[in-house]
mmCIF file of C-alpha atoms in Angstrom:
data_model
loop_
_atom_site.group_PDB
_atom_site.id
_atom_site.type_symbol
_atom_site.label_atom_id
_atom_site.label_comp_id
_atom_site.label_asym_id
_atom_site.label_seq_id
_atom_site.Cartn_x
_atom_site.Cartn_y
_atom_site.Cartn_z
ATOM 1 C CA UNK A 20 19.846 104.057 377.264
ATOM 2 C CA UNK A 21 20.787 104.310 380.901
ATOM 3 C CA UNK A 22 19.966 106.404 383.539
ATOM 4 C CA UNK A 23 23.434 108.166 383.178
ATOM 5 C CA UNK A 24 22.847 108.139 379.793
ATOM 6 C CA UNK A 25 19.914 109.805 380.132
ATOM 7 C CA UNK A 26 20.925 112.691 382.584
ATOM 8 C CA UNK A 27 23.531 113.883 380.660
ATOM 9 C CA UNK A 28 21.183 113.997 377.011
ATOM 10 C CA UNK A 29 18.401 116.289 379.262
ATOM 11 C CA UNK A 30 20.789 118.836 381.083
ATOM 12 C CA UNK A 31 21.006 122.223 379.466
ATOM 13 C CA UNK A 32 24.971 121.812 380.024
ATOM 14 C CA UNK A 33 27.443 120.846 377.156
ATOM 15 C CA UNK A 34 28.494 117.253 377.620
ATOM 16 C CA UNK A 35 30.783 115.546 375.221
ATOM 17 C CA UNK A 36 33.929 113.224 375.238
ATOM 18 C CA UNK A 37 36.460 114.029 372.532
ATOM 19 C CA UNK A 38 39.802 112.023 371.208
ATOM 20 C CA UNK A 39 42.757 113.322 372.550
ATOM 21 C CA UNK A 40 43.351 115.299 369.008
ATOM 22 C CA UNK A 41 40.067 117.144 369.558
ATOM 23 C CA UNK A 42 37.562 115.266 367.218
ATOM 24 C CA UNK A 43 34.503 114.560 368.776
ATOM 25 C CA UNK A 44 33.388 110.839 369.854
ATOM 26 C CA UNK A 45 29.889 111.638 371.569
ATOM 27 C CA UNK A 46 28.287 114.800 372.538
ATOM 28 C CA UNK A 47 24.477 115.032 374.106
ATOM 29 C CA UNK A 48 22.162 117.822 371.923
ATOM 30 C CA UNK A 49 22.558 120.726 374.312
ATOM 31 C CA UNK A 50 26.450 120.640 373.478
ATOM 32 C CA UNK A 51 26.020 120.614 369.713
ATOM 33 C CA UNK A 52 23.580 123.181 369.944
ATOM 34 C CA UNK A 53 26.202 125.239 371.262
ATOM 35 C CA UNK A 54 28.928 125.131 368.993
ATOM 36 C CA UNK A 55 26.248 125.602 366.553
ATOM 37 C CA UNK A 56 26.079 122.360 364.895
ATOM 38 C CA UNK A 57 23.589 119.346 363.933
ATOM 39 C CA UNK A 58 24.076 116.004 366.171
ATOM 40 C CA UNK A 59 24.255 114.192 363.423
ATOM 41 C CA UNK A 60 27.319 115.523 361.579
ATOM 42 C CA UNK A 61 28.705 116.765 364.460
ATOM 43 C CA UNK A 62 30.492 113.933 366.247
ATOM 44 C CA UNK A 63 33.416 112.225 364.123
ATOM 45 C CA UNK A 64 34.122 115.765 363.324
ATOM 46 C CA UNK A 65 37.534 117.645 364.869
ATOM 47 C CA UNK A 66 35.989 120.220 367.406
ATOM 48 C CA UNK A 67 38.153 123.345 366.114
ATOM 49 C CA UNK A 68 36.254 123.314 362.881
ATOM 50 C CA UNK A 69 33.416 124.745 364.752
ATOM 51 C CA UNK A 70 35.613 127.313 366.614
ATOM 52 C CA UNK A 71 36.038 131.080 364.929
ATOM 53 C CA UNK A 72 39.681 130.947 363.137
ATOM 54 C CA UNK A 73 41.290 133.171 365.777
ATOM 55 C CA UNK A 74 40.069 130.807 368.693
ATOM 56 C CA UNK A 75 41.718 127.776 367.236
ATOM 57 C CA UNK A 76 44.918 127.762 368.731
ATOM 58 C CA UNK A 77 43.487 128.141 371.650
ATOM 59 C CA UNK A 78 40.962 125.249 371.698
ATOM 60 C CA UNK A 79 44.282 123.719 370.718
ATOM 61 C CA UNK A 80 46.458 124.607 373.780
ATOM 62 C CA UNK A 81 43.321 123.493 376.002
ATOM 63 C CA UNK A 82 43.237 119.981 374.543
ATOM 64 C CA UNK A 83 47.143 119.678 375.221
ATOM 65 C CA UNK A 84 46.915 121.190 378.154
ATOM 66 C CA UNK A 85 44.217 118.389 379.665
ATOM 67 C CA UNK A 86 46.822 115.986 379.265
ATOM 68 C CA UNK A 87 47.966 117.199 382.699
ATOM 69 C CA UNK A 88 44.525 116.413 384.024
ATOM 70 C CA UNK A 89 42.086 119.589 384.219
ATOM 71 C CA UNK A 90 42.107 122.703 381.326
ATOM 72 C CA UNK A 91 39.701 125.138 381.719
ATOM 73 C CA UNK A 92 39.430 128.204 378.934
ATOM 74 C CA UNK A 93 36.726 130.331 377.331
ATOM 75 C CA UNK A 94 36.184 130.274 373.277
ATOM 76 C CA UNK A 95 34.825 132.536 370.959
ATOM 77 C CA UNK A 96 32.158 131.126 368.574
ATOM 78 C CA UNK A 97 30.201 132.727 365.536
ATOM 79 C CA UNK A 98 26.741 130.882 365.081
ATOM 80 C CA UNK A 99 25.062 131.349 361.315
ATOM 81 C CA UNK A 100 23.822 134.186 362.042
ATOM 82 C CA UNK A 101 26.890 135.963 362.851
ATOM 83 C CA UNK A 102 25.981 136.814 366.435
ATOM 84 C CA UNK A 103 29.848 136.434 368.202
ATOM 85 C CA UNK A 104 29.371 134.235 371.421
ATOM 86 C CA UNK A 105 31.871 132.674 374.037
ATOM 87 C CA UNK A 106 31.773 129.286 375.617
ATOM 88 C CA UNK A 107 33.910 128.415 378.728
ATOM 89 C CA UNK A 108 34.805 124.588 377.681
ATOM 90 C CA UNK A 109 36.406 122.832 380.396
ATOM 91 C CA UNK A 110 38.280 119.366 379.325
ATOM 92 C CA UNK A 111 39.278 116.826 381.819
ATOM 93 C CA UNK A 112 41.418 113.536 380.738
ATOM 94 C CA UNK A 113 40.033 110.372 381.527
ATOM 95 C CA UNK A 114 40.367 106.853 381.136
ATOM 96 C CA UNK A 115 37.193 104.616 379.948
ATOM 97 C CA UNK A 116 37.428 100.944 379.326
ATOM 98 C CA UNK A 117 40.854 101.136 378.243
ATOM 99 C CA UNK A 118 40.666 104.036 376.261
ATOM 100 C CA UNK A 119 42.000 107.708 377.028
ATOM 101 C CA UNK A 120 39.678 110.410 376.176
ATOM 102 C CA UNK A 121 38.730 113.809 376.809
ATOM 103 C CA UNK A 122 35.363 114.519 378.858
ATOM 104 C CA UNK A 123 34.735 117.920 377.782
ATOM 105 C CA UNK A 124 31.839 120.474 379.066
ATOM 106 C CA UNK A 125 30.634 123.559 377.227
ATOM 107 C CA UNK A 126 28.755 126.648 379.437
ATOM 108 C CA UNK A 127 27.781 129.302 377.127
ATOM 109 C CA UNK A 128 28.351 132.595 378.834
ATOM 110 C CA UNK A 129 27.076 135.156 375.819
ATOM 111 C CA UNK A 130 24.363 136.180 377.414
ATOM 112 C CA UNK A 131 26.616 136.966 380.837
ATOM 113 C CA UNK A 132 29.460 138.725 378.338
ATOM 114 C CA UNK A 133 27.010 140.763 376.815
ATOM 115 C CA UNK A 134 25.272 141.974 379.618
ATOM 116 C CA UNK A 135 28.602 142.979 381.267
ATOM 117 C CA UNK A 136 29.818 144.867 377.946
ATOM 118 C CA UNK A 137 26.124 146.640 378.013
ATOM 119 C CA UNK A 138 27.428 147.430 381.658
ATOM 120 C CA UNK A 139 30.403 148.836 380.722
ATOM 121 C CA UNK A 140 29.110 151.284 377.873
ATOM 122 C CA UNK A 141 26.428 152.342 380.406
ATOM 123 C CA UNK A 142 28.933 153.025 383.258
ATOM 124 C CA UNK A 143 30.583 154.678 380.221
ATOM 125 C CA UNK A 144 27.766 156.468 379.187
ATOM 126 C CA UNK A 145 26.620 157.858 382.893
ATOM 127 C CA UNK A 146 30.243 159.266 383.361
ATOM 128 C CA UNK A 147 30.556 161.019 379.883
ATOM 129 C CA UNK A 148 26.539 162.627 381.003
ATOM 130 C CA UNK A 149 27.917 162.970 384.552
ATOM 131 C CA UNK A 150 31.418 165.129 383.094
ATOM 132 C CA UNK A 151 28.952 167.002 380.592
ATOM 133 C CA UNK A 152 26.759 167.967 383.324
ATOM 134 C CA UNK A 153 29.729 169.418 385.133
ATOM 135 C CA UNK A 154 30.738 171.508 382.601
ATOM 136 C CA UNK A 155 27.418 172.885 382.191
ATOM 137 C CA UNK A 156 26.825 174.111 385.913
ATOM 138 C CA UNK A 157 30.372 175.191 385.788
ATOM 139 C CA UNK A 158 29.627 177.065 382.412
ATOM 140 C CA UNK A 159 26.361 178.235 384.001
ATOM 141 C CA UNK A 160 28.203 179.417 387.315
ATOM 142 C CA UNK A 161 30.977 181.293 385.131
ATOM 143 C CA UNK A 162 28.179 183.458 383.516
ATOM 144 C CA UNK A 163 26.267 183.934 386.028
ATOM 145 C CA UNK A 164 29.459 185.717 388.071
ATOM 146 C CA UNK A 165 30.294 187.219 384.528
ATOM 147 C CA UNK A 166 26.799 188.895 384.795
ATOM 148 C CA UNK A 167 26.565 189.666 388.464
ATOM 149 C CA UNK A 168 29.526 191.657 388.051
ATOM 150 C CA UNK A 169 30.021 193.361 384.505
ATOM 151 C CA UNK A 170 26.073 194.178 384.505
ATOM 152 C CA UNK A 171 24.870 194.226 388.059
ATOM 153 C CA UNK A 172 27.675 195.035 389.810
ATOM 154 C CA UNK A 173 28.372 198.231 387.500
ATOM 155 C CA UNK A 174 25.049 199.412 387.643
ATOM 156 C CA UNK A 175 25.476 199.696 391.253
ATOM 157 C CA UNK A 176 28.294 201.194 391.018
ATOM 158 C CA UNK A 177 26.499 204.267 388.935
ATOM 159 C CA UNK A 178 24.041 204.340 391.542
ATOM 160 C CA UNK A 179 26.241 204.866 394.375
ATOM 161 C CA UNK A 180 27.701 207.599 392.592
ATOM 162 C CA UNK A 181 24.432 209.362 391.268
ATOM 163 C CA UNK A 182 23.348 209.387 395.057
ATOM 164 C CA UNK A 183 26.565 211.099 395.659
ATOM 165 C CA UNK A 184 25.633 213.511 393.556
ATOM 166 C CA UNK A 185 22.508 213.806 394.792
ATOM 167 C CA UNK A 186 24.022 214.534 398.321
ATOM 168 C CA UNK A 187 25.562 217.457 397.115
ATOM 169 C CA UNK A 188 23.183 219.133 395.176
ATOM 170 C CA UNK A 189 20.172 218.561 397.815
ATOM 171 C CA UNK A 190 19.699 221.127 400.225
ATOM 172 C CA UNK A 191 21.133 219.224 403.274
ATOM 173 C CA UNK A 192 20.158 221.501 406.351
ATOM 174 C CA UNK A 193 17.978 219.388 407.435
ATOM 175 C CA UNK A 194 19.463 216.316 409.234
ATOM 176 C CA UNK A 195 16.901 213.871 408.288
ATOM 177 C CA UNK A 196 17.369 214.205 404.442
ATOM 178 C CA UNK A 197 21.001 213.820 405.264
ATOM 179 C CA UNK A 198 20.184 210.944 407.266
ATOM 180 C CA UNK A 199 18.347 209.238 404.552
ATOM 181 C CA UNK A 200 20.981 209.955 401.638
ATOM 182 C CA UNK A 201 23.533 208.129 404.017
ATOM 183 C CA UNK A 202 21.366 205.452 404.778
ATOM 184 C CA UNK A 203 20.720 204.469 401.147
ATOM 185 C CA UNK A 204 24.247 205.267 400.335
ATOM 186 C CA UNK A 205 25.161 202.483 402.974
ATOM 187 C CA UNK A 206 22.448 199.900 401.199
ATOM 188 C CA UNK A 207 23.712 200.047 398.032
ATOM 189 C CA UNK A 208 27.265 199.722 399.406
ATOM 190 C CA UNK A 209 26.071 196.770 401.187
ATOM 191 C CA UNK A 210 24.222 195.578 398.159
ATOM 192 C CA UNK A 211 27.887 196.154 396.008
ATOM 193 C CA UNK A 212 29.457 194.161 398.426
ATOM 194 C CA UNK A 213 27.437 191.136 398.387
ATOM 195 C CA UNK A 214 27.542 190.979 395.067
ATOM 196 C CA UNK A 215 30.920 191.134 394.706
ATOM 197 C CA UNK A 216 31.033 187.988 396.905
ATOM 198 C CA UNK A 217 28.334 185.829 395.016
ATOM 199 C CA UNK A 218 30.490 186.192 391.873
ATOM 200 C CA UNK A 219 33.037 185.149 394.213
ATOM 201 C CA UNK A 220 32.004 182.415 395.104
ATOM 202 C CA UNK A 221 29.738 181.251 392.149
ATOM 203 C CA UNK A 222 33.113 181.340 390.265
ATOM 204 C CA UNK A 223 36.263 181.975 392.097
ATOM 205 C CA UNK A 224 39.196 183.208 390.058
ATOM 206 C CA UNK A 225 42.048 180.480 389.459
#
């Protein structure tokens, strides 16, 4: 075996050369091992019948398409196991002691596609959390102002007008008890007020 030889049967990259119908005519371990197959049965074998049935044509339209030089496409494989995978196989036509052929090389990208889908349903995930959590506070907000003013708000509203009361039954000769009755009557206007504005702005009406 030389050197060459030897390179391509230790890299962790898919190397193979295929006929120009697809069947394969040499292919180092790491590229069987890919499409799921033993060494041993796997070349003189047509590539596609280790591609899932969906994913044939288009191993098919790669292997025409080479005959203008480069063709570059990812593949969807199912190992024994079941596990789905995808392979980017790129197939470029060449011409070897008189023979045309296909040099083909297989990088399997599962691990990348799977890692991006696990990604995407995270992203997913966060926003769905991220909308729930919005509609909590929002919810939370809403009865809060619901609260501050059908409870808190009317309840100083009753005691606004029981000090009223109390202004006119006290006896109010003398100015300072007049003086205090106005001053608390101003408080819990004050108080009314500010209430009336938290609710506000905890949940503004549409």
């Amino acid at each position: 075996m030389c050197s060459s030889d030897l390179l391509v049967e230790t890299i962790d990259e898919g190397a193979a050369t295929l006929s120009n119908d697809g069947t394969v005519l040499y292919s180092n371990r790491s590229f069987a091992n890919i499409f799921d197959a033993q060494l041993e049965r796997f070349i003189g074998t047509p590539l596609e019948h280790f591609v899932s049935g969906e994913y044939t044509d288009a191993l098919r339209r790669l292997i025409q398409n080479a005959a203008n030089g480069v063709a570059r496409g990812e593949i969807r494989l199912v190992d024994r196991s079941g596990r789905a995978r995808t392979v980017r196989l790129t197939l470029t036509r060449s011409t070897q002691f008189g023979m045309e052929a296909l040099c083909a090389v297989a990088t399997e990208l599962t691990e990348l596609v799977e890692t991006n889908e696990a990604l995407r349903v995270t992203e997913s995930s966060l926003r769905q959390l991220s909308g729930r959590l919005l509609q909590l506070q929002d919810e939370e907000r809403r009865r809060i102002a619901r609260d501050l003013h059908d409870t808190t708000g009317q309840k100083i509203a009753a005691l606004s007008m029981s000090l009223d009361r109390v202004a006119r039954l006290l006896d109010t000769k003398k100015p300072e008890r007049q003086e205090a009755l106005e001053e608390g009557r101003d408080i819990v206007r004050m108080i009314g007020e500010e209430i009336r504005t938290l609710s506000y702005l905890l949940h503004p009406p549409l």
